[in-house]
Every structure is written in structure tokens, then in C-alpha cells.
Tab-separated table of C-alpha atoms in Angstrom:
chain	number	residue	atom	x	y	z
A	156	GLN	CA	54.622	94.085	62.703
A	157	VAL	CA	53.947	97.708	63.635
A	158	GLN	CA	50.577	99.430	63.447
A	159	LEU	CA	50.252	103.215	63.303
A	160	VAL	CA	46.977	105.056	63.903
A	161	GLU	CA	46.732	108.793	63.242
A	162	SER	CA	44.148	111.206	64.578
A	163	GLY	CA	43.583	114.924	65.029
A	164	GLY	CA	42.990	116.179	61.501
A	165	GLY	CA	40.134	118.449	60.547
A	166	LEU	CA	39.000	121.725	59.015
A	167	VAL	CA	40.660	124.828	60.455
A	168	GLN	CA	40.766	128.501	59.519
A	169	ALA	CA	44.061	130.050	58.473
A	170	GLY	CA	46.045	131.057	61.535
A	171	GLY	CA	44.562	128.299	63.656
A	172	SER	CA	46.203	125.270	65.240
A	173	LEU	CA	45.930	121.490	65.270
A	174	ARG	CA	47.661	118.689	67.106
A	175	LEU	CA	48.045	115.417	65.248
A	176	SER	CA	48.665	112.176	67.129
A	177	CYS	CA	50.182	108.886	65.993
A	178	ALA	CA	49.741	105.893	68.289
A	179	ALA	CA	52.082	102.981	67.597
A	180	SER	CA	51.549	99.363	68.593
A	181	GLY	CA	53.276	96.069	67.928
A	182	ARG	CA	57.048	95.700	67.652
A	183	THR	CA	57.844	99.325	68.338
A	184	PHE	CA	61.237	98.372	69.758
A	185	THR	CA	62.405	97.876	66.188
A	186	SER	CA	61.626	101.479	65.230
A	187	ASN	CA	64.530	103.903	65.080
A	188	SER	CA	62.685	107.052	64.019
A	189	MET	CA	59.163	108.326	63.484
A	190	GLY	CA	58.270	110.798	60.776
A	191	TRP	CA	55.420	112.885	59.435
A	192	PHE	CA	54.843	113.315	55.708
A	193	ARG	CA	52.102	115.060	53.773
A	194	GLN	CA	50.659	114.846	50.291
A	195	ALA	CA	48.361	117.285	48.525
A	196	PRO	CA	46.466	116.479	45.299
A	197	GLY	CA	48.748	116.743	42.289
A	198	LYS	CA	51.879	117.032	44.416
A	199	GLU	CA	54.648	114.704	45.529
A	200	ARG	CA	54.651	113.323	49.041
A	201	GLU	CA	56.908	115.582	51.078
A	202	PHE	CA	58.777	115.299	54.332
A	203	VAL	CA	57.440	117.376	57.221
A	204	ALA	CA	59.194	116.362	60.448
A	205	ALA	CA	60.887	113.418	62.170
A	206	ILE	CA	62.099	112.425	65.624
A	207	SER	CA	64.466	109.787	66.977
A	208	TRP	CA	62.936	107.472	69.585
A	209	SER	CA	66.234	106.967	71.390
A	210	THR	CA	67.657	110.504	71.460
A	211	GLY	CA	64.641	112.741	70.861
A	212	ARG	CA	66.495	114.654	68.152
A	213	SER	CA	64.074	116.314	65.758
A	214	TYR	CA	64.224	117.331	62.109
A	215	TYR	CA	62.011	119.731	60.137
A	216	ALA	CA	61.385	120.727	56.564
A	217	ASP	CA	62.229	124.358	55.869
A	218	SER	CA	58.631	125.070	54.901
A	219	VAL	CA	57.315	124.234	58.387
A	220	LYS	CA	60.214	125.196	60.636
A	221	GLY	CA	59.072	127.531	63.390
A	222	ARG	CA	55.392	126.585	63.025
A	223	PHE	CA	55.393	122.802	63.482
A	224	THR	CA	56.693	120.936	66.532
A	225	ILE	CA	57.223	117.170	66.730
A	226	SER	CA	57.380	115.395	70.084
A	227	ARG	CA	57.104	111.907	71.519
A	228	ASP	CA	55.815	110.144	74.617
A	229	SER	CA	57.800	106.919	74.876
A	230	ALA	CA	55.624	105.485	77.663
A	231	LYS	CA	52.546	105.827	75.444
A	232	ASN	CA	54.306	104.927	72.181
A	233	THR	CA	52.811	108.074	70.719
A	234	VAL	CA	54.216	110.810	68.497
A	235	TYR	CA	52.620	114.240	68.164
A	236	LEU	CA	52.763	116.988	65.583
A	237	GLN	CA	51.714	120.395	66.887
A	238	ILE	CA	50.806	122.675	64.002
A	239	ASP	CA	50.479	126.412	64.625
A	240	SER	CA	49.812	129.384	62.343
A	241	LEU	CA	48.215	127.172	59.721
A	242	LYS	CA	48.290	128.325	56.105
A	243	PRO	CA	46.112	127.205	53.177
A	244	GLU	CA	49.184	125.604	51.606
A	245	ASP	CA	49.352	123.249	54.599
A	246	THR	CA	46.220	121.505	53.304
A	247	ALA	CA	47.089	117.850	52.681
A	248	VAL	CA	46.734	114.311	53.931
A	249	TYR	CA	49.237	113.858	56.745
A	250	TYR	CA	50.845	110.440	57.237
A	251	CYS	CA	52.743	109.016	60.188
A	252	ALA	CA	55.594	106.620	59.397
A	253	ALA	CA	58.210	104.513	61.196
A	254	LYS	CA	61.639	103.341	60.088
A	255	ASN	CA	63.799	100.630	61.622
A	256	PHE	CA	67.326	101.748	60.825
A	257	ILE	CA	69.489	104.826	60.980
A	258	GLY	CA	69.919	106.836	57.831
A	259	SER	CA	67.986	109.549	56.050
A	260	VAL	CA	64.780	110.563	57.818
A	261	THR	CA	63.574	112.747	54.957
A	262	ARG	CA	63.093	110.076	52.272
A	263	SER	CA	59.738	108.292	52.330
A	264	ARG	CA	61.182	105.180	50.670
A	265	GLU	CA	63.317	104.487	53.734
A	266	TYR	CA	60.299	104.066	56.035
A	267	ASP	CA	58.910	100.606	56.772
A	268	TYR	CA	55.444	101.262	58.236
A	269	TRP	CA	52.745	103.810	57.476
A	270	GLY	CA	49.511	104.968	59.029
A	271	GLN	CA	46.256	105.488	57.157
A	272	GLY	CA	46.600	109.267	57.005
A	273	THR	CA	44.522	112.108	58.410
A	274	GLN	CA	43.141	115.016	56.390
A	275	VAL	CA	44.096	118.575	57.302
A	276	THR	CA	42.158	121.295	55.493
A	277	VAL	CA	42.928	124.982	56.030
A	278	SER	CA	40.395	127.542	54.842
A	279	SER	CA	41.274	131.123	53.955
């Protein structure tokens, strides 16, 4: 059993920044990778970024590359998503997720645990 708790969302003006946090507890030793996904009303859930716990290798969607940075603190079992140069199209509920096995990190169906989500709203 793994529990994920997200925090850091809020209302921000375009061009501003946020840092999202995801604190993991439970059997985190079973987790291979951690990912961030987002979903806006009327849209499909989309991959944002992911990171490997063991190697630290990171992956990004093309739409956020250069603006978003994923990182981890293994001692704290916490993953962060630094978001810079926010755009209105970044508005969505952001979810933290964990997967146990190697494979695709971009497909939501391959993840085993999910957080409750945190709302990010960007005003123009």
C-alpha cells in the first residue's frame, strides 16, 4: 500500500511559478517511477513528467519541456514539480502517480497508485 499526498497548487498569474510536492508513504520500495499527470475539463488526462527513483532519469511531455522540472528527494520520499512561465493552458488538476515496474512512464494505465490531485489555475 502506497499513499501519495500532493500540495502546492493555487491561483497564479500567467508568467508566474509554482512548485508542486508529492509526499509518498507506505511501501515506497516497490515504486519504480513517479509521474505527474494533468487533466483539464473536457480533455483527456495527459502525461506531464516522470522520474526514476533509482536512476533519477527524467522524462517530459513536449508541451512542458523547458518550463517544468521534476526532481526527487529520496530521503524524504518526496517528488517535486517546479513549474515556471505558467500559461493559461496549464490550468488543470495535477495528479501524482507511482508505478511498480519498468515500462512506459507516459501511459496513465500503467501506474498503480494515485494522489488526490491539486488544482492549478493560471489567469491571463
